[in-house]
Coordinates of C-alpha atoms and ligand atoms in Angstrom, one line a residue:
M1 CA -38.9 16.5 92.9
K2 CA -42.3 15.5 94.3
I3 CA -43.4 17.0 97.6
W4 CA -45.2 14.3 99.6
T5 CA -48.1 15.2 101.8
K6 CA -48.6 13.4 105.1
E7 CA -51.8 11.9 103.7
E8 CA -49.9 10.4 100.8
R9 CA -47.1 9.1 102.9
Y10 CA -49.4 7.4 105.4
R11 CA -51.9 6.0 102.9
V12 CA -53.0 2.5 103.8
L13 CA -52.3 -0.1 101.2
K14 CA -55.4 -2.0 100.2
S15 CA -54.5 -4.1 97.2
T16 CA -51.6 -5.3 95.0
E17 CA -53.2 -3.6 92.1
E18 CA -52.4 -0.2 93.6
L19 CA -48.7 -0.8 93.2
K20 CA -48.5 -2.6 89.8
E21 CA -47.6 0.4 87.7
L22 CA -45.0 1.6 90.3
H23 CA -43.4 -1.8 90.3
E24 CA -43.3 -2.0 86.5
R25 CA -41.6 1.3 86.4
T26 CA -39.2 0.5 89.3
V27 CA -37.8 -2.7 87.8
K28 CA -36.9 -0.9 84.6
S29 CA -34.4 1.3 86.5
D30 CA -30.7 0.9 85.5
Y31 CA -29.9 0.9 89.2
R32 CA -31.9 -2.2 90.1
Q33 CA -29.6 -4.9 91.6
L34 CA -29.2 -8.6 90.9
Y35 CA -28.0 -10.0 94.1
H36 CA -29.2 -7.7 96.9
I37 CA -32.5 -7.4 98.6
Q38 CA -34.1 -4.2 97.5
S39 CA -37.5 -2.5 97.9
V40 CA -40.2 -4.2 95.9
T41 CA -41.6 -0.7 95.4
G42 CA -41.1 2.5 97.3
L43 CA -38.6 2.7 100.2
L44 CA -36.8 0.0 102.2
N45 CA -35.0 0.8 105.4
D46 CA -34.0 -1.5 108.4
P47 CA -33.7 -5.3 108.1
N48 CA -36.0 -6.9 110.7
G49 CA -36.7 -10.3 112.2
F50 CA -33.7 -12.1 110.7
V51 CA -33.9 -15.7 111.8
F52 CA -33.4 -19.4 110.7
H53 CA -36.4 -21.7 111.2
K54 CA -37.0 -25.2 109.8
G55 CA -34.5 -25.0 107.0
L56 CA -35.4 -21.5 105.9
W57 CA -34.0 -18.1 106.6
H58 CA -36.5 -15.3 107.1
L59 CA -35.6 -11.7 106.6
F60 CA -38.0 -8.8 106.7
Y61 CA -37.5 -5.1 105.9
Q62 CA -39.1 -1.9 106.8
W63 CA -41.2 -0.9 103.8
C64 CA -43.1 2.2 102.7
P65 CA -44.8 1.1 99.5
W66 CA -45.6 4.5 97.9
G67 CA -42.3 6.1 97.0
A68 CA -38.8 7.0 98.2
V69 CA -40.2 8.5 101.5
H70 CA -40.5 7.5 105.1
G71 CA -44.3 7.1 105.8
L72 CA -46.5 4.2 106.8
K73 CA -44.1 1.3 107.5
Y74 CA -44.9 -2.4 106.8
W75 CA -42.8 -5.5 107.4
Y76 CA -42.0 -7.0 104.0
H77 CA -41.0 -10.6 104.0
T78 CA -38.2 -12.4 102.0
V79 CA -37.0 -16.0 102.4
S80 CA -33.9 -18.0 101.5
K81 CA -32.5 -21.5 101.9
D82 CA -28.9 -20.4 101.6
L83 CA -28.7 -16.7 102.5
V84 CA -27.7 -15.9 99.0
T85 CA -30.8 -16.6 96.8
W86 CA -33.8 -14.7 98.2
K87 CA -37.4 -14.8 97.1
N88 CA -40.1 -12.1 97.8
A89 CA -42.8 -13.5 100.1
G90 CA -45.0 -10.4 100.3
V91 CA -46.1 -8.1 103.1
C92 CA -46.2 -9.7 106.5
I93 CA -47.1 -7.1 109.2
C94 CA -49.6 -4.5 108.3
P95 CA -50.1 -1.4 110.5
D96 CA -53.8 -2.0 110.9
T97 CA -54.6 -1.7 114.6
E98 CA -54.8 1.2 117.1
F99 CA -51.4 0.4 118.5
D100 CA -49.6 0.5 115.1
N101 CA -51.8 3.0 113.3
K102 CA -48.8 4.9 111.9
G103 CA -46.4 2.1 111.3
A104 CA -45.1 -1.4 112.1
Y105 CA -41.6 -0.3 113.1
S106 CA -38.4 -2.4 113.5
G107 CA -38.0 -5.5 115.6
S108 CA -36.8 -9.1 115.8
A109 CA -37.8 -12.7 115.7
L110 CA -37.9 -15.8 117.9
P111 CA -38.4 -19.3 116.3
T112 CA -41.0 -21.5 117.9
E113 CA -42.3 -25.1 117.5
D114 CA -44.6 -24.2 114.7
G115 CA -43.7 -20.8 113.4
V116 CA -41.8 -17.6 114.2
W117 CA -42.8 -14.9 116.7
L118 CA -42.2 -11.4 115.4
Y119 CA -41.6 -8.6 118.0
Y120 CA -42.0 -5.1 116.7
T121 CA -42.8 -1.5 117.7
G122 CA -46.3 -0.3 117.0
N123 CA -45.9 3.4 116.1
H124 CA -49.1 5.0 117.3
R125 CA -49.9 8.6 116.8
D126 CA -52.9 10.5 118.1
D127 CA -54.8 12.9 115.9
D128 CA -52.6 15.7 117.1
W129 CA -49.6 13.6 115.9
T130 CA -48.3 12.8 119.5
R131 CA -46.4 9.5 119.3
R132 CA -46.9 6.6 121.6
P133 CA -44.8 3.4 120.9
Y134 CA -46.1 0.0 121.8
T135 CA -44.3 -3.4 121.9
C136 CA -46.3 -5.8 119.8
L137 CA -46.2 -9.4 118.8
V138 CA -47.2 -11.4 115.7
D139 CA -47.3 -15.1 115.3
L140 CA -46.1 -16.0 111.8
Q141 CA -47.4 -19.6 111.5
D142 CA -45.6 -22.2 109.4
G143 CA -48.4 -22.1 106.9
G144 CA -47.6 -18.4 106.2
K145 CA -50.5 -16.9 108.2
A146 CA -49.5 -13.9 110.4
V147 CA -51.7 -13.4 113.4
K148 CA -51.4 -10.5 115.8
L149 CA -51.3 -11.5 119.5
P150 CA -52.2 -9.4 122.5
L151 CA -50.1 -6.3 123.1
L152 CA -47.0 -7.0 125.2
F153 CA -46.5 -3.6 126.8
G154 CA -46.9 0.1 126.2
M155 CA -44.8 3.2 126.5
N156 CA -42.5 3.7 129.5
E157 CA -43.4 7.2 130.9
D158 CA -39.9 7.7 132.4
Y159 CA -38.4 8.1 128.9
T160 CA -39.3 10.2 125.9
E161 CA -41.5 8.9 123.1
H162 CA -38.4 7.5 121.4
Q163 CA -38.4 3.9 122.6
R164 CA -38.5 1.2 119.9
D165 CA -36.9 -1.7 118.0
P166 CA -37.5 -4.7 120.4
K167 CA -34.8 -7.3 120.3
I168 CA -36.0 -10.6 121.9
I169 CA -33.4 -12.5 123.8
Y170 CA -33.8 -15.9 125.6
N171 CA -31.4 -16.4 128.5
K172 CA -31.0 -20.1 128.9
E173 CA -29.2 -20.0 132.3
K174 CA -32.0 -18.0 133.8
D175 CA -34.8 -19.5 131.7
K176 CA -36.0 -15.9 131.1
Y177 CA -36.9 -13.8 128.2
Y178 CA -35.6 -10.2 127.7
I179 CA -36.6 -7.5 125.3
V180 CA -34.1 -4.7 124.8
L181 CA -35.3 -1.5 123.4
G182 CA -33.5 1.6 122.0
A183 CA -34.6 4.6 124.0
Q184 CA -34.0 8.2 125.0
T185 CA -33.8 9.6 128.5
K186 CA -35.8 12.7 129.4
D187 CA -32.5 14.7 129.3
K188 CA -32.0 13.5 125.7
R189 CA -29.3 10.8 126.1
G190 CA -29.4 7.6 124.1
C191 CA -29.8 4.4 126.0
V192 CA -31.1 0.8 126.1
I193 CA -34.1 -0.2 128.4
I194 CA -34.9 -3.8 129.2
Y195 CA -38.1 -5.7 129.9
Q196 CA -38.3 -9.2 131.2
S197 CA -40.7 -12.1 131.4
D198 CA -40.9 -15.9 132.1
S199 CA -43.0 -16.2 129.0
P200 CA -42.3 -14.9 125.5
T201 CA -46.0 -13.9 124.9
E202 CA -47.2 -12.4 128.2
G203 CA -46.2 -11.2 131.7
W204 CA -43.7 -8.6 130.7
S205 CA -42.4 -6.1 133.2
F206 CA -39.8 -3.3 133.2
A207 CA -36.4 -4.5 134.4
G208 CA -34.4 -1.3 134.2
K209 CA -32.0 0.8 132.1
L210 CA -28.9 -0.9 130.8
K211 CA -25.8 0.5 132.4
V212 CA -22.9 0.9 130.0
P213 CA -20.0 2.4 131.9
G214 CA -18.3 5.1 129.8
F215 CA -21.2 5.5 127.4
E216 CA -23.7 7.4 129.6
S217 CA -23.6 10.4 127.2
F218 CA -23.1 9.1 123.6
G219 CA -25.6 10.5 121.2
D220 CA -29.2 11.5 121.9
M221 CA -31.0 8.2 120.9
W222 CA -29.9 4.6 120.4
E223 CA -31.8 2.8 117.7
C224 CA -31.9 -0.9 116.9
P225 CA -30.0 -2.3 119.9
S226 CA -29.2 -5.9 120.4
I227 CA -27.0 -8.0 122.6
E228 CA -25.4 -11.0 120.9
T229 CA -23.0 -13.7 122.1
I230 CA -20.4 -14.8 119.6
S231 CA -17.4 -17.0 120.5
G232 CA -18.1 -16.4 124.2
Y233 CA -18.0 -12.6 123.8
D234 CA -21.0 -10.4 124.4
V235 CA -21.5 -7.8 121.8
L236 CA -23.7 -4.7 122.3
I237 CA -24.8 -3.5 118.8
F238 CA -26.6 -0.2 118.5
C239 CA -27.0 2.9 116.4
P240 CA -26.2 6.1 118.3
Q241 CA -27.7 9.3 116.7
H242 CA -26.6 12.9 116.4
L243 CA -22.9 12.6 117.2
T244 CA -19.8 12.7 115.0
L245 CA -17.0 10.2 115.1
P246 CA -13.3 10.4 113.9
G247 CA -12.9 9.3 110.3
R248 CA -16.6 9.5 109.6
G249 CA -16.8 13.0 108.2
E250 CA -19.8 15.0 109.3
A251 CA -22.1 11.9 109.5
V252 CA -24.3 11.9 112.6
H253 CA -25.9 8.5 112.5
H254 CA -23.8 5.4 113.1
S255 CA -24.1 1.7 113.4
G256 CA -21.5 0.1 115.7
Y257 CA -20.8 -2.1 118.6
L258 CA -19.0 -2.6 121.9
L259 CA -17.4 -5.9 122.8
G260 CA -17.5 -6.8 126.5
H261 CA -19.5 -8.7 129.1
M262 CA -23.2 -8.6 129.8
D263 CA -24.3 -9.1 133.4
W264 CA -28.1 -9.9 133.3
D265 CA -28.3 -9.7 137.2
T266 CA -27.2 -6.1 137.4
L267 CA -28.2 -5.2 133.8
T268 CA -24.7 -3.9 133.1
F269 CA -22.8 -4.2 129.9
T270 CA -19.1 -3.7 130.7
P271 CA -17.1 -2.9 127.5
D272 CA -13.6 -4.4 127.1
N273 CA -12.1 -1.0 126.3
T274 CA -13.4 2.5 125.7
S275 CA -13.8 2.3 121.9
F276 CA -17.0 2.2 120.1
H277 CA -16.3 0.2 116.9
V278 CA -18.0 1.2 113.7
L279 CA -19.5 -1.9 112.0
D280 CA -19.0 -0.6 108.5
F281 CA -16.6 2.1 107.3
G282 CA -18.4 3.0 104.1
F283 CA -21.0 5.7 103.5
D284 CA -24.2 3.8 103.7
S285 CA -24.8 1.3 106.5
Y286 CA -27.3 1.4 109.4
A287 CA -29.6 -0.6 111.6
A288 CA -27.5 -3.8 111.4
E289 CA -29.3 -7.0 112.5
C290 CA -27.7 -10.3 113.5
A291 CA -29.1 -13.8 113.1
A292 CA -27.7 -16.6 115.3
N293 CA -26.1 -19.5 113.4
P294 CA -28.1 -22.6 114.1
D295 CA -25.0 -24.9 114.1
D296 CA -22.1 -22.8 115.3
K297 CA -21.9 -20.5 118.3
N298 CA -18.7 -19.0 117.0
K299 CA -20.4 -17.2 114.2
A300 CA -23.5 -15.4 113.2
T301 CA -24.8 -13.6 110.1
L302 CA -25.1 -9.9 109.9
V303 CA -27.1 -7.8 107.5
A304 CA -27.7 -4.0 107.5
W305 CA -29.7 -1.3 105.6
M306 CA -27.3 0.1 102.9
G307 CA -28.7 3.5 103.6
L308 CA -29.0 6.1 106.3
P309 CA -31.7 8.1 108.1
D310 CA -32.4 11.5 106.7
A311 CA -30.5 10.7 103.5
S312 CA -31.6 11.0 99.9
Y313 CA -30.4 9.0 96.9
P314 CA -30.5 9.5 93.1
T315 CA -33.3 6.9 92.6
D316 CA -35.6 9.0 94.8
E317 CA -36.6 10.6 91.5
E318 CA -37.6 7.2 90.2
D319 CA -39.8 6.7 93.3
W320 CA -37.8 3.9 94.9
S321 CA -34.9 3.7 97.3
G322 CA -33.0 1.4 99.5
C323 CA -31.4 -2.1 99.6
L324 CA -29.9 -4.3 102.2
T325 CA -26.2 -5.2 102.4
L326 CA -25.0 -8.7 101.5
P327 CA -25.6 -11.0 104.5
R328 CA -22.1 -11.5 106.0
E329 CA -20.5 -14.1 108.1
L330 CA -19.7 -12.6 111.5
R331 CA -16.9 -13.8 113.8
V332 CA -14.7 -12.4 116.6
R333 CA -11.0 -12.1 115.8
D334 CA -8.4 -10.1 117.8
R335 CA -11.3 -8.7 119.9
R336 CA -13.1 -7.2 116.9
L337 CA -16.0 -8.3 114.8
I338 CA -14.9 -9.6 111.5
Q339 CA -17.3 -9.6 108.5
Q340 CA -16.8 -11.8 105.5
P341 CA -18.8 -12.4 102.4
L342 CA -20.5 -15.8 102.4
D343 CA -18.7 -18.7 100.6
E344 CA -21.9 -19.6 98.8
L345 CA -21.6 -16.4 96.8
R346 CA -18.8 -17.9 94.8
A347 CA -21.3 -20.2 93.1
F348 CA -22.8 -17.1 91.4
R349 CA -19.6 -16.1 89.6
G350 CA -20.0 -16.1 85.9
K351 CA -17.5 -15.3 83.2
Q352 CA -14.1 -14.1 84.3
V353 CA -13.2 -10.8 82.7
D354 CA -10.1 -10.8 80.5
I355 CA -8.5 -7.7 82.1
E356 CA -5.6 -7.7 79.6
S357 CA -8.0 -6.9 76.7
T358 CA -10.6 -4.6 78.3
D359 CA -10.8 -2.0 81.1
I360 CA -14.6 -1.9 81.1
L361 CA -15.9 -2.8 84.5
P362 CA -19.1 -4.9 84.5
R363 CA -21.9 -3.3 86.4
V364 CA -22.5 -6.5 88.3
C365 CA -19.3 -8.2 89.3
E366 CA -16.8 -9.3 92.0
M367 CA -13.2 -8.1 92.0
E368 CA -10.5 -9.6 94.0
L369 CA -7.2 -7.8 94.5
I370 CA -4.1 -9.3 96.1
G371 CA -1.6 -6.6 97.1
R372 CA 2.1 -7.1 96.9
G373 CA 3.0 -4.1 99.2
G374 CA 3.3 -0.3 98.7
D375 CA 0.8 2.4 97.8
L376 CA -2.3 1.6 95.7
E377 CA -4.8 3.6 93.8
L378 CA -7.9 1.8 92.4
R379 CA -10.5 3.7 90.5
L380 CA -13.8 2.0 89.9
F381 CA -16.2 3.5 87.3
S382 CA -13.8 6.1 86.0
K383 CA -14.5 8.0 82.7
A384 CA -12.8 7.2 79.4
D385 CA -10.2 9.9 80.1
G386 CA -9.3 8.2 83.3
T387 CA -10.8 10.7 85.7
G388 CA -13.5 10.4 88.3
G389 CA -14.9 7.3 89.7
L390 CA -15.0 5.7 93.2
N391 CA -11.5 6.0 94.3
V392 CA -10.0 3.5 96.7
T393 CA -6.5 4.5 97.8
Y394 CA -4.0 2.9 100.2
D395 CA -1.2 5.0 101.7
D396 CA 1.4 2.5 102.9
A397 CA 3.4 5.0 105.0
A398 CA 0.3 6.1 106.9
K399 CA -1.2 2.5 106.8
E400 CA -4.5 4.0 105.8
I401 CA -7.1 3.1 103.3
T402 CA -9.5 5.8 102.0
V403 CA -12.7 5.4 99.9
D404 CA -13.6 8.6 98.1
R405 CA -16.8 9.0 96.1
S406 CA -16.5 12.6 95.3
G407 CA -15.4 11.7 91.7
M408 CA -18.7 10.2 90.8
A409 CA -21.1 12.2 88.5
H410 CA -24.0 11.5 90.9
R411 CA -23.1 13.0 94.2
F412 CA -25.5 12.8 97.2
N413 CA -25.5 13.3 100.9
T414 CA -22.3 15.4 100.4
A415 CA -22.8 17.4 103.6
W416 CA -21.8 14.3 105.6
G417 CA -18.4 14.1 103.8
E418 CA -17.3 12.2 100.7
Q419 CA -14.3 10.4 102.1
R420 CA -14.1 7.6 104.6
T421 CA -10.8 6.4 106.1
R422 CA -9.6 3.4 108.1
Q423 CA -6.3 2.6 109.7
L424 CA -4.9 -0.9 108.7
S425 CA -2.2 -1.8 111.2
K426 CA -1.0 -4.7 109.1
G427 CA -1.1 -2.9 105.8
L428 CA -3.3 -3.8 102.8
F429 CA -3.0 -7.3 101.4
H430 CA -6.4 -8.3 100.1
L431 CA -9.6 -6.7 98.8
R432 CA -12.8 -8.4 97.7
I433 CA -15.2 -5.9 96.1
F434 CA -18.8 -6.7 95.3
I435 CA -20.4 -4.4 92.8
D436 CA -24.1 -4.6 92.0
R437 CA -25.3 -1.8 89.7
S438 CA -25.8 0.8 92.5
S439 CA -23.7 -0.5 95.3
A440 CA -20.1 -1.4 96.2
E441 CA -19.1 -3.4 99.2
I442 CA -15.3 -3.5 99.8
F443 CA -14.1 -6.2 102.1
V444 CA -10.6 -5.4 103.3
N445 CA -8.0 -8.0 104.5
D446 CA -10.3 -11.0 105.1
G447 CA -12.8 -9.0 107.1
D448 CA -10.6 -6.5 109.0
A449 CA -12.9 -3.8 107.6
V450 CA -15.8 -3.4 105.2
F451 CA -16.9 -0.3 103.3
S452 CA -20.4 -0.4 102.0
S453 CA -21.6 2.4 99.8
R454 CA -24.3 3.2 97.3
I455 CA -23.0 4.5 94.0
F456 CA -24.9 5.4 90.9
P457 CA -22.6 5.3 87.8
T458 CA -23.7 7.0 84.6
N459 CA -23.1 5.5 81.2
A460 CA -20.0 7.5 80.9
E461 CA -18.6 5.9 84.0
E462 CA -17.6 2.4 83.0
R463 CA -13.9 1.8 83.4
W464 CA -11.5 0.9 86.1
Q465 CA -7.7 1.3 86.6
L466 CA -5.1 0.4 89.1
N467 CA -1.9 2.1 90.0
G468 CA 0.3 0.0 92.3
D469 CA 1.6 -3.5 92.6
A470 CA -1.2 -6.1 92.9
S471 CA -2.9 -8.9 91.0
V472 CA -6.5 -8.5 90.1
H473 CA -9.3 -10.9 89.0
I474 CA -12.8 -9.9 88.0
W475 CA -15.8 -12.1 87.6
E476 CA -19.3 -11.2 86.4
L477 CA -21.9 -12.2 88.9
R478 CA -25.3 -13.8 88.1
R479 CA -28.7 -12.9 89.6
A480 CA -29.3 -14.4 93.0
V481 CA -32.2 -12.3 94.3
E482 CA -35.6 -12.3 92.5
D483 CA -37.1 -8.9 91.7
D484 CA -40.7 -10.2 91.3
F485 CA -43.9 -8.5 92.2
V486 CA -45.4 -10.1 95.3
V487 CA -47.5 -8.0 97.8
F488 CA -50.5 -9.7 99.3
Ligands
FRU501 C1 -34.1 3.1 112.2 C2 -35.5 3.4 112.5 C3 -36.0 2.6 113.7 C4 -37.4 2.5 113.5 C5 -37.5 2.3 112.0 C6 -38.7 2.9 111.3 O1 -33.7 3.4 110.8 O2 -35.7 4.7 112.7 O3 -35.6 3.1 114.9 O4 -38.0 1.4 114.1 O5 -36.4 2.9 111.4 O6 -38.8 2.6 110.0

């Protein structure tokens, strides 16, 4: 495996030409997907700036062009009219100023009259590699031009260098703008700090640290925070780092939320109860980002990085890594966030598989399973002798669903555990599973839980089987996301 030098990871991209050969090689991979947003070359991590503006959805991702490594980060731009079909629009924010000399890190978007403002963290490093984060702004004009505006504010000296990922929030009642940032206190506790202004482009001042009763000591850094309002509930979404959680093996980075009430006067988020809810029960999900629905305040759309910090994946050897999850419809039900696949995806169903005549599982497909009660064991991508695969089991007595990927030939990130479990108080009655060459997203019981995982089946792993009482349908799925080469 290639060892990357700092110079190679932080090389500045000058022309499209420099990536042509890498892209040609990348798209030949057996693991390239057909209906997920994936890195055009190199590495993709967090989704950024997800927003609807003048009939178009904009979604950006953190992009390191050179290979499957975290290095100099750009914002890569993709667009869609329906949240299902996406087109590559090229690089949007380049780290080319003193403030962002070592990366244009994650952030969010605010639609304006004639464009979209993009708020991001400029990751500055001095020659001795000391980090100083800056909160920066780009005006992405309707014509497609991205113009950097004056710096909003610099580092807050009362916290460590870990302060980043601005989420811009407009509060209508107060006619005020807020920026929430993920941060770390000097005694190494994760938190959210808040800035405020009367104008989205200037006059920002520090408002204070968000108080979250019961969560004063919950991981050592909170990344990618946001405060959303859905169906009248306030939701604090964030990624606490360096802690373990029940049912999550030895994984130390999590993406989750608290449901409760946000008081902007006292900067207090009061959770409804003491539980931190995981957003996704699978192996690979992080840095979730929410876009408001332009027509309906009772729902939003959520997308996440189908990956984890400090992780490695089998395609690293092919010099690319990372994809986003499917965008999901987000609602509140029974005081929980519910994630469901978008209805528009059904239009991409192709041929229905005749499951009486074959047990070969298409590499790009949707499976629907309706349970009739009792235990279930579903093996996806098992071998011809029936062993191995991604194993989904439901234990009816324990009312517990488990996803186990230890049976796959390609095993990775095993130190964090190879099983994920979730309690289903009402039992298991429905699964919708979306498979796209190197990923599986399992939606349980109309959105009660979702398990998103990368999987990398080999040619010998191509069958499926079910033990248990359920009816199953499988459809092949057609391409919805272009995999073309657009850079500048
Ligand atoms: C989360 C994260 C963010 C940061 C970005 C850099 O995965 O570490 O906190 O802005 O990735 O790519």
